[in-house]
Each structure stands twice: as C-alpha cells, then as structure tokens.
mmCIF file of C-alpha atoms in Angstrom:
data_model
loop_
_atom_site.group_PDB
_atom_site.id
_atom_site.type_symbol
_atom_site.label_atom_id
_atom_site.label_comp_id
_atom_site.label_asym_id
_atom_site.label_seq_id
_atom_site.Cartn_x
_atom_site.Cartn_y
_atom_site.Cartn_z
ATOM 1 C CA UNK A 1 -24.396 -86.098 -73.755
ATOM 2 C CA UNK A 2 -21.598 -85.599 -76.016
ATOM 3 C CA UNK A 3 -18.236 -84.696 -75.155
ATOM 4 C CA UNK A 4 -18.526 -81.578 -77.469
ATOM 5 C CA UNK A 5 -21.667 -80.457 -75.691
ATOM 6 C CA UNK A 6 -20.122 -81.162 -72.302
ATOM 7 C CA UNK A 7 -17.010 -78.963 -73.041
ATOM 8 C CA UNK A 8 -19.421 -76.362 -74.425
ATOM 9 C CA UNK A 9 -21.282 -76.442 -71.066
ATOM 10 C CA UNK A 10 -18.152 -76.491 -69.101
ATOM 11 C CA UNK A 11 -16.559 -73.317 -70.899
ATOM 12 C CA UNK A 12 -19.892 -71.448 -70.961
ATOM 13 C CA UNK A 13 -20.014 -71.966 -67.248
ATOM 14 C CA UNK A 14 -16.584 -70.796 -66.829
ATOM 15 C CA UNK A 15 -17.217 -67.791 -68.885
ATOM 16 C CA UNK A 16 -20.402 -67.122 -66.827
ATOM 17 C CA UNK A 17 -18.315 -67.409 -63.727
ATOM 18 C CA UNK A 18 -15.671 -65.083 -64.951
ATOM 19 C CA UNK A 19 -17.899 -62.726 -66.116
ATOM 20 C CA UNK A 20 -19.853 -62.713 -62.856
ATOM 21 C CA UNK A 21 -16.416 -62.179 -60.986
ATOM 22 C CA UNK A 22 -15.365 -59.485 -63.441
ATOM 23 C CA UNK A 23 -18.772 -57.698 -63.006
ATOM 24 C CA UNK A 24 -18.540 -58.295 -59.184
ATOM 25 C CA UNK A 25 -14.844 -56.665 -59.318
ATOM 26 C CA UNK A 26 -15.699 -53.716 -61.421
ATOM 27 C CA UNK A 27 -18.730 -52.862 -59.239
ATOM 28 C CA UNK A 28 -16.434 -53.350 -56.102
ATOM 29 C CA UNK A 29 -13.882 -51.036 -57.678
ATOM 30 C CA UNK A 30 -16.597 -48.637 -58.780
ATOM 31 C CA UNK A 31 -17.958 -48.757 -55.411
ATOM 32 C CA UNK A 32 -14.626 -48.222 -53.846
ATOM 33 C CA UNK A 33 -13.740 -45.110 -55.819
ATOM 34 C CA UNK A 34 -17.124 -43.840 -54.825
ATOM 35 C CA UNK A 35 -16.732 -44.342 -51.172
ATOM 36 C CA UNK A 36 -13.147 -42.994 -51.456
ATOM 37 C CA UNK A 37 -14.429 -39.900 -53.000
ATOM 38 C CA UNK A 38 -16.872 -39.702 -50.218
ATOM 39 C CA UNK A 39 -14.183 -40.200 -47.691
ATOM 40 C CA UNK A 40 -11.759 -37.913 -49.169
ATOM 41 C CA UNK A 41 -14.445 -35.113 -49.075
ATOM 42 C CA UNK A 42 -15.081 -35.910 -45.314
ATOM 43 C CA UNK A 43 -11.113 -36.072 -44.912
ATOM 44 C CA UNK A 44 -10.805 -32.797 -46.693
ATOM 45 C CA UNK A 45 -13.686 -31.266 -44.630
ATOM 46 C CA UNK A 46 -12.101 -32.713 -41.320
ATOM 47 C CA UNK A 47 -8.902 -31.255 -42.266
ATOM 48 C CA UNK A 48 -10.565 -27.919 -42.931
ATOM 49 C CA UNK A 49 -12.074 -27.893 -39.544
ATOM 50 C CA UNK A 50 -8.852 -29.149 -37.922
ATOM 51 C CA UNK A 51 -7.104 -25.977 -39.444
ATOM 52 C CA UNK A 52 -9.883 -23.584 -38.277
ATOM 53 C CA UNK A 53 -9.762 -25.356 -34.922
ATOM 54 C CA UNK A 54 -5.802 -24.537 -34.611
ATOM 55 C CA UNK A 55 -6.370 -21.214 -35.844
ATOM 56 C CA UNK A 56 -8.963 -20.595 -33.244
ATOM 57 C CA UNK A 57 -6.888 -22.089 -30.550
ATOM 58 C CA UNK A 58 -3.905 -19.857 -31.817
ATOM 59 C CA UNK A 59 -6.334 -16.784 -31.535
ATOM 60 C CA UNK A 60 -7.479 -18.142 -28.037
ATOM 61 C CA UNK A 61 -4.042 -18.386 -26.827
ATOM 62 C CA UNK A 62 -2.977 -14.869 -27.963
ATOM 63 C CA UNK A 63 -6.340 -13.634 -26.330
ATOM 64 C CA UNK A 64 -5.303 -15.541 -23.072
ATOM 65 C CA UNK A 65 -1.837 -13.880 -22.991
ATOM 66 C CA UNK A 66 -3.232 -10.292 -23.753
ATOM 67 C CA UNK A 67 -5.735 -10.750 -21.027
ATOM 68 C CA UNK A 68 -3.045 -12.033 -18.640
ATOM 69 C CA UNK A 69 -1.061 -8.951 -19.480
ATOM 70 C CA UNK A 70 -3.860 -6.695 -18.964
ATOM 71 C CA UNK A 71 -4.647 -8.213 -15.814
ATOM 72 C CA UNK A 72 -0.948 -7.839 -14.674
ATOM 73 C CA UNK A 73 -1.293 -4.224 -15.727
ATOM 74 C CA UNK A 74 -4.303 -3.605 -13.985
ATOM 75 C CA UNK A 75 -3.078 -5.289 -10.833
ATOM 76 C CA UNK A 76 -0.052 -3.172 -10.835
ATOM 77 C CA UNK A 77 -1.911 0.054 -11.414
ATOM 78 C CA UNK A 78 -4.218 -1.070 -8.492
ATOM 79 C CA UNK A 79 -1.195 -1.543 -6.239
ATOM 80 C CA UNK A 80 0.014 1.997 -7.526
ATOM 81 C CA UNK A 81 -3.235 3.623 -6.856
ATOM 82 C CA UNK A 82 -3.392 1.842 -3.372
ATOM 83 C CA UNK A 83 0.096 2.990 -2.448
ATOM 84 C CA UNK A 84 -0.622 6.668 -3.816
ATOM 85 C CA UNK A 85 -4.052 6.588 -1.654
ATOM 86 C CA UNK A 86 -2.164 5.390 1.460
ATOM 87 C CA UNK A 87 0.466 7.977 0.965
ATOM 88 C CA UNK A 88 -2.207 10.606 0.421
ATOM 89 C CA UNK A 89 -4.121 9.455 3.531
ATOM 90 C CA UNK A 90 -0.793 9.837 5.565
ATOM 91 C CA UNK A 91 -0.006 13.251 4.046
ATOM 92 C CA UNK A 92 -3.436 14.385 4.708
ATOM 93 C CA UNK A 93 -3.027 13.341 8.298
ATOM 94 C CA UNK A 94 0.124 15.214 8.831
ATOM 95 C CA UNK A 95 -1.319 18.173 6.952
ATOM 96 C CA UNK A 96 -4.507 18.038 8.989
ATOM 97 C CA UNK A 97 -2.316 17.751 12.221
ATOM 98 C CA UNK A 98 -0.162 20.689 11.074
ATOM 99 C CA UNK A 99 -3.545 22.409 9.962
ATOM 100 C CA UNK A 100 -4.903 21.883 13.834
ATOM 101 C CA UNK A 101 -1.350 23.215 15.119
ATOM 102 C CA UNK A 102 -1.415 26.458 13.205
ATOM 103 C CA UNK A 103 -5.219 26.900 13.918
ATOM 104 C CA UNK A 104 -4.109 26.612 17.430
ATOM 105 C CA UNK A 105 -1.830 29.512 17.064
ATOM 106 C CA UNK A 106 -4.267 31.707 15.179
ATOM 107 C CA UNK A 107 -7.422 30.873 17.194
ATOM 108 C CA UNK A 108 -6.392 28.905 20.428
ATOM 109 C CA UNK A 109 -9.424 27.076 22.485
ATOM 110 C CA UNK A 110 -9.067 29.314 25.470
ATOM 111 C CA UNK A 111 -9.212 32.336 23.316
ATOM 112 C CA UNK A 112 -6.233 33.856 25.140
ATOM 113 C CA UNK A 113 -3.714 35.853 23.050
ATOM 114 C CA UNK A 114 0.035 36.089 23.720
ATOM 115 C CA UNK A 115 2.818 33.555 24.756
ATOM 116 C CA UNK A 116 1.843 30.204 25.625
ATOM 117 C CA UNK A 117 3.276 26.663 26.420
ATOM 118 C CA UNK A 118 1.284 24.589 24.158
ATOM 119 C CA UNK A 119 2.287 21.060 24.846
ATOM 120 C CA UNK A 120 5.035 18.520 25.426
ATOM 121 C CA UNK A 121 6.105 15.276 23.931
ATOM 122 C CA UNK A 122 8.135 12.888 26.057
ATOM 123 C CA UNK A 123 9.703 9.631 25.945
ATOM 124 C CA UNK A 124 11.539 7.861 28.947
ATOM 125 C CA UNK A 125 13.810 5.043 27.803
ATOM 126 C CA UNK A 126 17.231 3.738 29.036
ATOM 127 C CA UNK A 127 17.458 6.095 32.069
ATOM 128 C CA UNK A 128 16.731 9.136 30.024
ATOM 129 C CA UNK A 129 13.631 11.221 29.786
ATOM 130 C CA UNK A 130 13.511 13.166 26.610
ATOM 131 C CA UNK A 131 10.983 15.861 25.961
ATOM 132 C CA UNK A 132 10.268 18.326 23.040
ATOM 133 C CA UNK A 133 8.400 21.484 24.387
ATOM 134 C CA UNK A 134 6.132 23.491 22.038
ATOM 135 C CA UNK A 135 5.796 27.372 22.758
ATOM 136 C CA UNK A 136 3.586 29.478 20.695
ATOM 137 C CA UNK A 137 2.067 33.109 20.438
ATOM 138 C CA UNK A 138 -1.590 32.978 19.743
ATOM 139 C CA UNK A 139 -3.746 35.340 17.831
ATOM 140 C CA UNK A 140 -1.181 38.533 17.797
ATOM 141 C CA UNK A 141 2.122 38.039 16.505
ATOM 142 C CA UNK A 142 3.340 41.407 16.011
ATOM 143 C CA UNK A 143 6.251 41.247 18.775
ATOM 144 C CA UNK A 144 9.047 38.681 19.163
ATOM 145 C CA UNK A 145 8.563 36.700 22.296
ATOM 146 C CA UNK A 146 11.721 36.245 24.406
ATOM 147 C CA UNK A 147 12.492 34.630 27.621
ATOM 148 C CA UNK A 148 14.024 31.839 29.445
ATOM 149 C CA UNK A 149 13.068 28.366 29.784
ATOM 150 C CA UNK A 150 13.492 25.811 32.598
ATOM 151 C CA UNK A 151 12.058 22.151 32.706
ATOM 152 C CA UNK A 152 12.062 20.598 36.096
ATOM 153 C CA UNK A 153 11.464 16.942 37.052
ATOM 154 C CA UNK A 154 9.273 16.212 40.101
ATOM 155 C CA UNK A 155 8.871 12.848 41.858
ATOM 156 C CA UNK A 156 6.561 12.632 45.114
ATOM 157 C CA UNK A 157 6.293 16.368 44.778
ATOM 158 C CA UNK A 158 10.098 16.700 44.915
ATOM 159 C CA UNK A 159 12.337 18.102 42.293
ATOM 160 C CA UNK A 160 14.698 15.378 41.273
ATOM 161 C CA UNK A 161 15.930 16.781 37.908
ATOM 162 C CA UNK A 162 16.318 19.859 36.038
ATOM 163 C CA UNK A 163 16.945 20.970 32.400
ATOM 164 C CA UNK A 164 19.152 22.988 31.710
ATOM 165 C CA UNK A 165 21.300 21.831 34.547
ATOM 166 C CA UNK A 166 22.984 25.263 34.933
ATOM 167 C CA UNK A 167 21.569 28.508 33.313
ATOM 168 C CA UNK A 168 18.062 28.528 31.769
ATOM 169 C CA UNK A 169 17.477 27.929 28.115
ATOM 170 C CA UNK A 170 16.908 31.436 26.245
ATOM 171 C CA UNK A 171 14.008 31.550 23.646
ATOM 172 C CA UNK A 172 13.355 33.928 21.016
ATOM 173 C CA UNK A 173 10.280 33.373 18.602
ATOM 174 C CA UNK A 174 7.375 35.102 16.747
ATOM 175 C CA UNK A 175 4.925 32.368 15.845
ATOM 176 C CA UNK A 176 6.138 29.107 17.724
ATOM 177 C CA UNK A 177 9.451 27.319 18.692
ATOM 178 C CA UNK A 178 9.955 23.624 19.628
ATOM 179 C CA UNK A 179 12.683 23.356 22.328
ATOM 180 C CA UNK A 180 14.145 19.985 23.001
ATOM 181 C CA UNK A 181 15.908 18.518 26.189
ATOM 182 C CA UNK A 182 17.016 15.475 28.116
ATOM 183 C CA UNK A 183 17.151 14.759 31.901
ATOM 184 C CA UNK A 184 19.067 11.901 33.121
ATOM 185 C CA UNK A 185 17.102 9.604 35.573
ATOM 186 C CA UNK A 186 18.085 5.862 36.403
ATOM 187 C CA UNK A 187 14.474 5.248 37.621
ATOM 188 C CA UNK A 188 11.383 6.963 37.446
ATOM 189 C CA UNK A 189 8.285 6.833 39.734
ATOM 190 C CA UNK A 190 4.897 6.459 38.549
ATOM 191 C CA UNK A 191 3.866 9.819 39.601
ATOM 192 C CA UNK A 192 6.430 11.769 38.054
ATOM 193 C CA UNK A 193 5.676 14.905 36.235
ATOM 194 C CA UNK A 194 7.574 17.833 34.745
ATOM 195 C CA UNK A 195 7.038 21.580 35.278
ATOM 196 C CA UNK A 196 7.645 23.761 32.423
ATOM 197 C CA UNK A 197 8.530 27.418 33.312
ATOM 198 C CA UNK A 198 8.777 30.300 30.649
ATOM 199 C CA UNK A 199 10.136 33.587 32.183
ATOM 200 C CA UNK A 200 9.277 36.249 29.729
ATOM 201 C CA UNK A 201 11.478 39.278 29.298
ATOM 202 C CA UNK A 202 9.174 41.635 30.968
ATOM 203 C CA UNK A 203 9.151 39.450 34.031
ATOM 204 C CA UNK A 204 5.900 37.602 33.269
ATOM 205 C CA UNK A 205 6.062 33.872 34.215
ATOM 206 C CA UNK A 206 4.178 31.208 32.381
ATOM 207 C CA UNK A 207 4.284 27.521 33.766
ATOM 208 C CA UNK A 208 2.378 24.253 32.896
ATOM 209 C CA UNK A 209 2.650 20.816 34.347
ATOM 210 C CA UNK A 210 2.809 17.623 32.305
ATOM 211 C CA UNK A 211 2.367 13.974 33.646
ATOM 212 C CA UNK A 212 5.264 11.490 32.454
ATOM 213 C CA UNK A 213 4.496 7.726 32.222
ATOM 214 C CA UNK A 214 6.791 5.704 34.352
ATOM 215 C CA UNK A 215 7.322 2.708 32.069
ATOM 216 C CA UNK A 216 10.155 2.344 29.451
ATOM 217 C CA UNK A 217 10.024 3.552 25.871
ATOM 218 C CA UNK A 218 6.618 5.200 26.748
ATOM 219 C CA UNK A 219 5.794 8.341 24.558
ATOM 220 C CA UNK A 220 2.917 10.599 25.122
ATOM 221 C CA UNK A 221 1.582 13.978 24.898
ATOM 222 C CA UNK A 222 0.059 15.493 28.073
ATOM 223 C CA UNK A 223 -1.524 18.837 28.325
#
C-alpha cells in the first residue's frame, strides 16, 4: 500500500472520528438543552407550588391567629357569663330570702296578726354574745308598734346576763325592726339560751326563747 493511500486512510479515519465526535457532541448539547428546558419547566412549576404553599401557610397562620383571638374572646365572654350568672344566683338567693321575710310579715305561717318576735341571729366569740333580734308586725300594719325590749341570758335556768344592762330598749316600728345588742360573758354553757321580751305600750307582753350554741364563733338562727 502506497504512502499516499495510507495517508488518505489515516486522514479519512481522523475525519470520521472527528465527525462522529462532533455529532455526538451536538447530540449531547441538544439533549442537554432539551433536558434543561424540561428541568426548567419543572423548576418553574415547583417554584410556583412553593410560592402557593407559602401563601397558603401565611393564610393558615392568619387563620390560626384569628381563631386563637376568637377563642380568647369566647373564653373571656364565658367567664363574664359565669360571673354574671353567679352574681345573679347570689342576688336571686338574697331576693328570695327577702321575699320570704316580707311574705312572713304579710302572711305569717301561724296566721296571727299583730306584733311578733320573729327570730334571732346570734354569734358567741371572744367572750361576747352578739345578737340581732327581728321584730315584725304581721298582716295588719295600720298602727305603729311601740314598746320596750329586754334580752336575758339564761344558763342552767338561771339568769346570768341582761341587755340592756340598765333600762329596757325602747322600740317603735310599723312593719319590722332589727335590734342589735351584746352581752359580755367569759364562758358560755352548752345549755345557754336567751329570752327575748317585748312589753308593748298597752301592757301586752311578748316573749320567745332562743337556744345559743356554746362553741366559739358559732352562728345560728333559732326559732
């Protein structure tokens, strides 16, 4: 084989290799561009989805903040309602007690009209017996009730204290009156009781006995 033919074959071989490499390179570049375009579309799509996710997350956060505020408002409103309800229940209890009291004046259980010693609230504490005597005039209230009130403490059926200590306490009322007093007593027996006496202006005498608890700081209403 001559040198010329050999050189021609070598040059032709190099050309074919170069042409193949160039073709492969172009194909690679074209494929890369095509894949890049596809990837760019996916990237753009993912960026859009990420932006939408961020927007949805921000809306969700705003919704959560709004819901938390609404919950706080509802909880505060619920507390206020509970407080108002408790106050209402307490007021209703007080009004009910007052209603029972006024009903007892207008229509007492025994059906008796006129002046009466209705009840006594008493507390014994620190060597002192404190009491509140409630006087009423039931059913008929045309005239003023006038008289003198005396409270006597009895222990073992013996008088051991008196209020007032000197002259009786004068009273004057048309519907009801509450009279408060105190008797000093260092100790108090278990069978202690008080006798409440109301001597009316016309000479009629009313009296009631009330048991007194012997323990310290004990309060009660006895009829």
